[in-house]
Coordinates of N, CA and C in Angstrom, one line a residue:
X1 N 63.8 -63.6 43.7 CA 63.3 -64.5 44.7 C 63.9 -64.2 46.0
X2 N 63.5 -64.9 47.1 CA 64.0 -64.6 48.4 C 65.5 -64.9 48.5
X3 N 66.0 -65.9 47.8 CA 67.4 -66.3 47.9 C 68.3 -65.1 47.5
X4 N 67.8 -64.4 46.4 CA 68.6 -63.3 45.9 C 68.5 -62.1 46.9
X5 N 67.4 -62.0 47.6 CA 67.2 -60.9 48.5 C 67.9 -61.0 49.8
X6 N 67.9 -62.2 50.4 CA 68.4 -62.3 51.8 C 69.6 -63.2 52.0
X7 N 69.9 -64.1 51.0 CA 71.0 -65.0 51.2 C 72.3 -64.3 51.4
X8 N 73.1 -64.8 52.4 CA 74.4 -64.2 52.7 C 75.5 -65.2 52.5
X9 N 75.2 -66.4 51.9 CA 76.2 -67.4 51.7 C 77.0 -67.2 50.5
X10 N 78.2 -66.9 50.6 CA 79.1 -66.7 49.5 C 80.3 -67.7 49.6
X11 N 81.1 -67.7 48.5 CA 82.3 -68.6 48.6 C 83.2 -68.1 49.7
X12 N 83.3 -66.8 49.9 CA 84.2 -66.2 50.9 C 83.7 -66.6 52.3
X13 N 82.4 -66.4 52.6 CA 81.9 -66.7 53.9 C 82.0 -68.2 54.2
X14 N 81.8 -69.1 53.2 CA 81.9 -70.5 53.3 C 83.4 -70.9 53.8
X15 N 84.3 -70.2 53.2 CA 85.7 -70.4 53.5 C 86.0 -70.0 55.0
X16 N 85.4 -68.9 55.4 CA 85.6 -68.5 56.8 C 85.0 -69.4 57.7
X17 N 83.8 -70.0 57.4 CA 83.1 -70.9 58.3 C 84.0 -72.2 58.4
X18 N 84.5 -72.7 57.3 CA 85.3 -73.9 57.3 C 86.6 -73.7 58.1
X19 N 87.1 -72.4 58.1 CA 88.3 -72.1 58.8 C 88.0 -71.9 60.3
X20 N 86.7 -71.9 60.7 CA 86.4 -71.8 62.1 C 86.2 -70.4 62.6
X21 N 86.2 -69.4 61.6 CA 86.0 -68.0 62.1 C 84.5 -67.8 62.4
X22 N 84.3 -67.0 63.4 CA 82.9 -66.7 63.8 C 82.4 -65.5 63.0
X23 N 81.3 -65.7 62.4 CA 80.7 -64.6 61.6 C 79.5 -64.0 62.3
X24 N 79.3 -62.7 62.3 CA 78.1 -62.1 62.9 C 77.0 -62.2 61.8
X25 N 75.8 -62.5 62.3 CA 74.7 -62.5 61.4 C 74.1 -61.1 61.3
X26 N 74.2 -60.4 60.1 CA 73.7 -59.1 60.1 C 72.2 -58.9 60.4
X27 N 71.4 -60.0 60.1 CA 70.0 -59.9 60.3 C 69.7 -59.8 61.8
X28 N 70.5 -60.4 62.7 CA 70.2 -60.4 64.1 C 70.4 -59.0 64.7
X29 N 71.1 -58.1 64.0 CA 71.3 -56.8 64.5 C 70.3 -55.8 64.0
X30 N 69.3 -56.3 63.2 CA 68.3 -55.4 62.7 C 67.0 -55.5 63.6
X31 N 66.1 -54.6 63.3 CA 64.8 -54.6 64.1 C 64.1 -56.0 63.8
X32 N 64.1 -56.5 62.6 CA 63.4 -57.7 62.3 C 64.1 -58.9 62.9
X33 N 65.5 -58.8 63.1 CA 66.2 -59.9 63.7 C 65.9 -60.2 65.1
X34 N 65.3 -59.2 65.8 CA 65.0 -59.4 67.2 C 63.6 -60.0 67.4
X35 N 62.9 -60.2 66.3 CA 61.6 -60.8 66.4 C 61.7 -62.3 66.2
X36 N 60.9 -63.0 67.0 CA 60.9 -64.5 67.0 C 59.8 -65.0 66.0
X37 N 59.9 -66.3 65.6 CA 59.0 -66.8 64.6 C 57.6 -66.7 65.0
X38 N 57.3 -66.8 66.3 CA 55.9 -66.6 66.7 C 55.3 -65.3 66.4
X39 N 56.2 -64.3 66.3 CA 55.8 -62.9 66.0 C 55.7 -62.6 64.5
X40 N 56.2 -63.6 63.7 CA 56.2 -63.4 62.3 C 55.1 -64.2 61.5
X41 N 54.4 -65.0 62.3 CA 53.4 -65.8 61.7 C 52.2 -65.1 61.1
X42 N 51.8 -65.7 60.0 CA 50.6 -65.1 59.3 C 49.6 -66.2 59.1
X43 N 48.6 -66.0 58.2 CA 47.5 -66.9 58.0 C 48.1 -68.2 57.3
X44 N 47.7 -69.3 57.8 CA 48.0 -70.6 57.1 C 47.2 -70.7 55.8
X45 N 47.9 -70.9 54.7 CA 47.2 -71.0 53.4 C 46.1 -72.1 53.3
X46 N 46.4 -73.2 53.9 CA 45.5 -74.4 53.9 C 46.2 -75.5 54.7
X47 N 45.4 -76.4 55.2 CA 45.9 -77.5 56.0 C 45.3 -78.8 55.4
X48 N 46.2 -79.8 55.2 CA 45.7 -81.1 54.7 C 46.1 -82.2 55.7
X49 N 45.4 -83.3 55.7 CA 45.7 -84.4 56.6 C 46.5 -85.4 55.8
X50 N 47.3 -86.3 56.5 CA 48.1 -87.2 55.8 C 47.4 -88.3 55.1
X51 N 46.1 -88.5 55.4 CA 45.3 -89.5 54.7 C 44.5 -89.0 53.5
X52 N 44.6 -87.7 53.2 CA 43.8 -87.2 52.1 C 44.4 -87.7 50.8
X53 N 43.5 -88.1 49.9 CA 43.9 -88.6 48.6 C 44.7 -87.6 47.8
X54 N 45.7 -88.0 47.0 CA 46.5 -87.1 46.3 C 45.7 -86.1 45.4
X55 N 44.7 -86.7 44.7 CA 43.9 -85.8 43.8 C 43.2 -84.7 44.5
X56 N 42.7 -85.0 45.7 CA 42.0 -84.0 46.5 C 43.0 -83.0 47.1
X57 N 44.2 -83.5 47.5 CA 45.2 -82.6 48.0 C 45.7 -81.6 46.9
X58 N 45.7 -82.1 45.7 CA 46.2 -81.3 44.6 C 45.2 -80.1 44.4
X59 N 43.9 -80.4 44.6 CA 42.9 -79.3 44.5 C 43.1 -78.3 45.6
X60 N 43.4 -78.8 46.8 CA 43.5 -77.9 47.9 C 44.7 -76.9 47.7
X61 N 45.8 -77.5 47.3 CA 47.0 -76.7 47.0 C 46.7 -75.6 46.0
X62 N 46.1 -76.0 44.9 CA 45.8 -75.1 43.8 C 44.9 -73.9 44.3
X63 N 43.9 -74.2 45.2 CA 43.0 -73.2 45.7 C 43.6 -72.3 46.8
X64 N 44.7 -72.8 47.4 CA 45.3 -72.1 48.5 C 46.0 -70.9 48.1
X65 N 46.4 -70.8 46.8 CA 47.2 -69.7 46.4 C 48.7 -69.8 46.8
X66 N 49.1 -70.9 47.3 CA 50.4 -71.1 47.7 C 50.9 -72.4 47.0
X67 N 52.3 -72.5 46.9 CA 52.8 -73.7 46.3 C 53.2 -74.8 47.4
X68 N 52.8 -74.5 48.6 CA 53.1 -75.5 49.7 C 52.1 -75.3 50.8
X69 N 51.7 -76.4 51.4 CA 50.8 -76.3 52.6 C 51.2 -77.3 53.6
X70 N 51.0 -77.1 54.9 CA 51.4 -78.0 56.0 C 50.5 -79.2 56.0
X71 N 51.1 -80.3 56.4 CA 50.3 -81.6 56.6 C 50.2 -81.8 58.1
X72 N 49.0 -81.9 58.6 CA 48.8 -82.0 60.1 C 47.9 -83.2 60.3
X73 N 48.2 -84.0 61.3 CA 47.3 -85.2 61.6 C 46.2 -84.8 62.5
X74 N 45.4 -85.8 62.9 CA 44.1 -85.5 63.6 C 44.4 -84.9 65.0
X75 N 45.6 -85.1 65.5 CA 46.0 -84.5 66.8 C 46.6 -83.1 66.7
X76 N 46.7 -82.6 65.5 CA 47.3 -81.3 65.3 C 48.8 -81.3 65.2
X77 N 49.4 -82.5 65.1 CA 50.8 -82.6 65.0 C 51.3 -82.4 63.6
X78 N 52.3 -81.6 63.4 CA 52.9 -81.3 62.1 C 53.6 -82.6 61.5
X79 N 53.2 -83.0 60.3 CA 53.8 -84.2 59.7 C 54.6 -83.9 58.5
X80 N 54.7 -82.7 58.1 CA 55.5 -82.3 56.9 C 54.8 -81.2 56.1
X81 N 55.4 -80.9 55.0 CA 54.9 -79.9 54.1 C 54.7 -80.5 52.7
X82 N 53.5 -80.4 52.2 CA 53.2 -80.8 50.8 C 53.4 -79.7 49.9
X83 N 54.2 -80.0 48.8 CA 54.5 -78.9 47.8 C 53.9 -79.3 46.5
X84 N 53.7 -78.3 45.7 CA 53.2 -78.5 44.3 C 54.2 -79.3 43.5
X85 N 55.5 -79.2 43.8 CA 56.5 -80.0 43.1 C 56.3 -81.5 43.4
X86 N 56.0 -81.8 44.7 CA 55.8 -83.2 45.0 C 54.6 -83.8 44.3
X87 N 53.5 -83.0 44.2 CA 52.3 -83.4 43.5 C 52.6 -83.6 42.0
X88 N 53.4 -82.7 41.4 CA 53.8 -82.8 40.0 C 54.6 -84.1 39.8
X89 N 55.5 -84.4 40.7 CA 56.3 -85.6 40.6 C 55.4 -86.8 40.7
X90 N 54.4 -86.8 41.5 CA 53.5 -87.9 41.6 C 52.8 -88.2 40.3
X91 N 52.4 -87.1 39.7 CA 51.7 -87.3 38.4 C 52.6 -87.8 37.3
X92 N 53.9 -87.3 37.3 CA 54.9 -87.7 36.3 C 55.3 -89.2 36.5
X93 N 55.3 -89.6 37.7 CA 55.8 -91.0 38.0 C 54.6 -92.0 38.0
X94 N 53.4 -91.5 37.8 CA 52.2 -92.4 37.6 C 51.7 -93.0 38.9
X95 N 51.9 -92.3 40.1 CA 51.4 -92.7 41.3 C 49.9 -92.6 41.3
X96 N 49.2 -93.6 41.8 CA 47.7 -93.6 41.8 C 47.2 -92.3 42.6
X97 N 46.4 -91.5 41.9 CA 46.0 -90.2 42.6 C 45.0 -90.5 43.8
X98 N 44.5 -91.8 43.9 CA 43.7 -92.1 45.0 C 44.5 -92.5 46.3
X99 N 45.8 -92.6 46.1 CA 46.6 -92.9 47.3 C 46.7 -91.7 48.2
X100 N 46.9 -92.0 49.5 CA 47.0 -90.8 50.4 C 48.3 -90.1 50.2
X101 N 48.3 -88.8 50.6 CA 49.6 -88.0 50.4 C 50.7 -88.5 51.3
X102 N 50.4 -89.4 52.2 CA 51.5 -89.9 53.1 C 52.5 -90.7 52.3
X103 N 52.1 -91.2 51.1 CA 53.0 -92.0 50.3 C 54.0 -91.1 49.6
X104 N 53.7 -89.8 49.5 CA 54.6 -88.9 48.8 C 55.8 -88.4 49.7
X105 N 56.8 -87.9 49.1 CA 57.9 -87.3 49.8 C 57.5 -85.9 50.3
X106 N 57.3 -85.8 51.6 CA 56.9 -84.6 52.3 C 58.1 -83.9 52.8
X107 N 58.2 -82.6 52.6 CA 59.4 -81.9 53.1 C 59.1 -81.6 54.6
X108 N 60.1 -82.0 55.4 CA 60.0 -81.7 56.9 C 60.8 -80.5 57.2
X109 N 60.2 -79.4 56.9 CA 60.8 -78.1 57.1 C 60.0 -77.2 58.0
X110 N 60.4 -76.9 59.2 CA 59.7 -76.1 60.1 C 60.6 -75.5 61.1
X111 N 60.1 -74.4 61.7 CA 60.9 -73.7 62.8 C 60.1 -73.7 64.1
X112 N 60.8 -73.7 65.2 CA 60.1 -73.5 66.5 C 59.6 -72.1 66.7
X113 N 58.6 -71.9 67.5 CA 58.1 -70.6 67.8 C 59.1 -69.6 68.3
X114 N 60.1 -70.1 69.0 CA 61.1 -69.3 69.7 C 62.3 -68.9 68.8
X115 N 62.4 -69.4 67.6 CA 63.5 -69.2 66.7 C 63.5 -67.7 66.3
X116 N 64.7 -67.1 66.1 CA 64.8 -65.7 65.7 C 64.6 -65.7 64.1
X117 N 64.3 -64.4 63.7 CA 64.1 -64.2 62.2 C 65.2 -64.7 61.4
X118 N 66.4 -64.6 61.9 CA 67.6 -65.0 61.1 C 67.5 -66.5 60.8
X119 N 67.0 -67.3 61.7 CA 66.9 -68.7 61.5 C 65.8 -69.0 60.5
X120 N 64.7 -68.3 60.6 CA 63.6 -68.4 59.7 C 64.1 -68.2 58.3
X121 N 64.8 -67.1 58.1 CA 65.3 -66.7 56.8 C 66.2 -67.8 56.2
X122 N 67.1 -68.2 57.1 CA 68.1 -69.2 56.6 C 67.4 -70.5 56.2
X123 N 66.4 -70.9 57.0 CA 65.7 -72.2 56.7 C 64.9 -72.1 55.4
X124 N 64.3 -70.9 55.2 CA 63.5 -70.7 54.0 C 64.4 -70.8 52.7
X125 N 65.6 -70.1 52.8 CA 66.5 -70.1 51.7 C 67.0 -71.5 51.4
X126 N 67.5 -72.2 52.4 CA 68.0 -73.5 52.2 C 67.0 -74.5 51.7
X127 N 65.7 -74.3 52.1 CA 64.7 -75.3 51.7 C 64.1 -74.9 50.3
X128 N 64.2 -73.6 50.0 CA 63.7 -73.2 48.7 C 62.2 -73.3 48.7
X129 N 61.5 -73.1 49.8 CA 60.1 -73.2 50.0 C 59.5 -71.8 49.9
X130 N 58.2 -71.7 49.5 CA 57.5 -70.5 49.5 C 57.0 -70.1 50.9
X131 N 56.9 -71.0 51.8 CA 56.5 -70.7 53.1 C 57.0 -71.8 54.1
X132 N 56.9 -71.5 55.4 CA 57.5 -72.5 56.3 C 56.5 -72.6 57.5
X133 N 56.4 -73.8 58.0 CA 55.5 -74.1 59.2 C 56.2 -73.6 60.5
X134 N 55.4 -73.1 61.4 CA 55.9 -72.8 62.8 C 55.3 -73.8 63.7
X135 N 56.1 -74.4 64.6 CA 55.6 -75.5 65.5 C 56.0 -75.2 66.9
X136 N 55.2 -75.7 67.8 CA 55.6 -75.6 69.3 C 56.6 -76.7 69.7
X137 N 56.9 -76.8 70.9 CA 57.8 -77.8 71.4 C 57.3 -79.2 71.3
X138 N 55.9 -79.4 71.1 CA 55.3 -80.7 71.0 C 55.0 -81.0 69.5
X139 N 55.6 -80.2 68.6 CA 55.4 -80.4 67.2 C 54.0 -80.1 66.7
X140 N 53.2 -79.4 67.5 CA 51.9 -79.0 67.0 C 52.1 -77.8 66.1
X141 N 51.3 -77.7 65.1 CA 51.3 -76.5 64.1 C 50.8 -75.3 64.8
X142 N 51.6 -74.3 64.9 CA 51.2 -73.0 65.5 C 50.8 -72.0 64.4
X143 N 51.5 -72.0 63.3 CA 51.2 -71.0 62.2 C 52.1 -71.2 61.0
X144 N 52.1 -70.2 60.2 CA 52.8 -70.3 58.9 C 53.5 -68.9 58.6
X145 N 54.7 -69.0 58.1 CA 55.3 -67.8 57.6 C 55.6 -67.8 56.1
X146 N 54.9 -67.0 55.4 CA 55.0 -66.9 54.0 C 56.2 -66.1 53.6
X147 N 56.9 -66.5 52.6 CA 58.1 -65.8 52.1 C 57.8 -64.4 51.7
X148 N 56.7 -64.2 50.9 CA 56.4 -62.8 50.5 C 56.1 -61.9 51.6
X149 N 55.4 -62.4 52.7 CA 55.0 -61.6 53.8 C 56.3 -61.2 54.6
X150 N 57.2 -62.1 54.7 CA 58.4 -61.9 55.4 C 59.3 -60.8 54.7
X151 N 59.4 -60.9 53.4 CA 60.2 -59.9 52.6 C 59.5 -58.5 52.8
X152 N 58.2 -58.5 52.7 CA 57.4 -57.3 52.8 C 57.7 -56.6 54.2
X153 N 57.7 -57.5 55.2 CA 57.9 -56.9 56.6 C 59.3 -56.4 56.7
X154 N 60.3 -57.1 56.2 CA 61.7 -56.6 56.2 C 61.8 -55.2 55.5
X155 N 61.1 -55.1 54.4 CA 61.1 -53.9 53.6 C 60.5 -52.7 54.5
X156 N 59.4 -53.0 55.1 CA 58.7 -52.0 55.9 C 59.6 -51.6 57.1
X157 N 60.3 -52.5 57.7 CA 61.1 -52.2 58.9 C 62.3 -51.4 58.4
X158 N 62.9 -51.7 57.3 CA 64.0 -50.9 56.7 C 63.6 -49.5 56.4
X159 N 62.4 -49.4 55.8 CA 61.9 -48.1 55.4 C 61.6 -47.2 56.6
X160 N 61.1 -47.8 57.7 CA 60.9 -47.0 58.9 C 62.2 -46.5 59.5
X161 N 63.2 -47.4 59.5 CA 64.5 -47.1 60.0 C 65.1 -45.9 59.2
X162 N 65.0 -46.0 57.8 CA 65.5 -45.0 57.0 C 64.8 -43.7 57.2
X163 N 63.5 -43.7 57.3 CA 62.7 -42.5 57.6 C 63.1 -41.9 58.9
X164 N 63.3 -42.7 59.9 CA 63.7 -42.2 61.2 C 65.1 -41.5 61.1
X165 N 66.0 -42.1 60.4 CA 67.4 -41.5 60.3 C 67.3 -40.2 59.5
X166 N 66.4 -40.2 58.5 CA 66.3 -39.0 57.7 C 65.7 -37.8 58.5
X167 N 64.7 -38.2 59.3 CA 64.1 -37.2 60.2 C 65.1 -36.6 61.2
X168 N 65.9 -37.6 61.8 CA 66.8 -37.1 62.8 C 67.9 -36.3 62.2
X169 N 68.3 -36.7 61.0 CA 69.4 -35.9 60.2 C 68.8 -34.5 59.9
X170 N 67.6 -34.5 59.4 CA 67.0 -33.2 59.0 C 66.9 -32.3 60.3
X171 N 66.5 -32.8 61.4 CA 66.4 -32.0 62.6 C 67.8 -31.5 63.0
X172 N 68.8 -32.4 62.9 CA 70.1 -32.0 63.2 C 70.7 -30.9 62.3
X173 N 70.3 -31.0 61.0 CA 70.8 -29.9 60.1 C 70.1 -28.6 60.4
X174 N 68.8 -28.7 60.7 CA 68.1 -27.4 61.0 C 68.7 -26.7 62.3
X175 N 69.0 -27.5 63.3 CA 69.6 -27.0 64.5 C 71.0 -26.4 64.2
X176 N 71.7 -27.1 63.3 CA 73.1 -26.6 63.0 C 73.0 -25.3 62.2
X177 N 72.0 -25.2 61.3 CA 71.8 -23.9 60.6 C 71.4 -22.8 61.5
X178 N 70.5 -23.1 62.5 CA 70.1 -22.0 63.4 C 71.3 -21.5 64.2
X179 N 72.1 -22.5 64.7 CA 73.2 -22.1 65.5 C 74.2 -21.3 64.7
X180 N 74.4 -21.7 63.4 CA 75.3 -20.9 62.5 C 74.8 -19.5 62.3
X181 N 73.5 -19.4 62.1 CA 72.9 -18.0 61.9 C 73.1 -17.2 63.1
X182 N 72.8 -17.8 64.3 CA 73.0 -17.1 65.6 C 74.4 -16.6 65.7
X183 N 75.4 -17.5 65.4 CA 76.8 -17.0 65.5 C 77.1 -15.9 64.6
X184 N 76.5 -16.0 63.4 CA 76.8 -15.0 62.4 C 76.2 -13.6 62.9
X185 N 75.0 -13.7 63.4 CA 74.4 -12.4 63.9 C 75.2 -11.9 65.1
X186 N 75.7 -12.7 66.0 CA 76.5 -12.2 67.1 C 77.8 -11.6 66.6
X187 N 78.4 -12.2 65.6 CA 79.6 -11.7 65.0 C 79.4 -10.4 64.3
X188 N 78.3 -10.3 63.6 CA 78.1 -9.0 62.8 C 77.7 -7.9 63.8
X189 N 77.2 -8.2 64.9 CA 76.8 -7.1 65.8 C 77.9 -6.7 66.8
X190 N 78.9 -7.5 66.9 CA 80.0 -7.3 67.9 C 80.7 -6.0 67.6
X191 N 81.0 -5.5 66.4 CA 81.7 -4.2 66.2 C 80.8 -3.1 66.7
X192 N 79.5 -3.1 66.6 CA 78.7 -2.0 67.1 C 78.7 -1.9 68.6
X193 N 78.8 -3.1 69.2 CA 78.9 -3.1 70.7 C 80.2 -2.5 71.1
X194 N 81.3 -2.9 70.4 CA 82.6 -2.4 70.8 C 82.7 -0.9 70.6
X195 N 82.0 -0.4 69.5 CA 82.1 1.1 69.2 C 81.3 1.9 70.3
X196 N 80.2 1.3 70.8 CA 79.4 2.0 71.8 C 80.2 2.1 73.1
X197 N 80.9 1.0 73.4 CA 81.7 1.0 74.6 C 82.9 2.0 74.6
X198 N 83.5 2.2 73.4 CA 84.6 3.1 73.3 C 84.2 4.5 73.4
X199 N 82.9 4.8 73.1 CA 82.4 6.2 73.2 C 82.2 6.6 74.7

């Protein structure tokens, strides 16, 4: 899962934080770390309104291909995230499926458009969600960042960086070999030059 891939919280780092030591976030120093949430957004899996009946919302979530979808009111304001887990709990506790989803416990997990990738990753890990809503300063829904898309993008960025390093290293090795061969040729020809000068 994402938590195993990107989480950096360990017993050691927790102790350092409690002690007041400042820790550098390694993600912020990567290519992906300089991208803001607005640049990481993908397609929203589905959108439901707060007054939609639970049974209809359940169908929307199932068809979305995601385990979580944003809840947005008629003004486009983000009101929370509806998860498959919340719907399952509603069934288990016997809540009337004709009730609106506003009676359920909605996760209020979102990031602002201007937040860096490190904040997005941290929020996703802490919330344990498959995706996260991106909102503007007025809390209007701007987009959605899916966990799988973010991991795929991190992988692609890392692969590009590794390929670039490999290419640069290969070029450097080729130049070093050429210079070595040149020195060897100069060295091997130097006795002939000295012999001609002595004659």
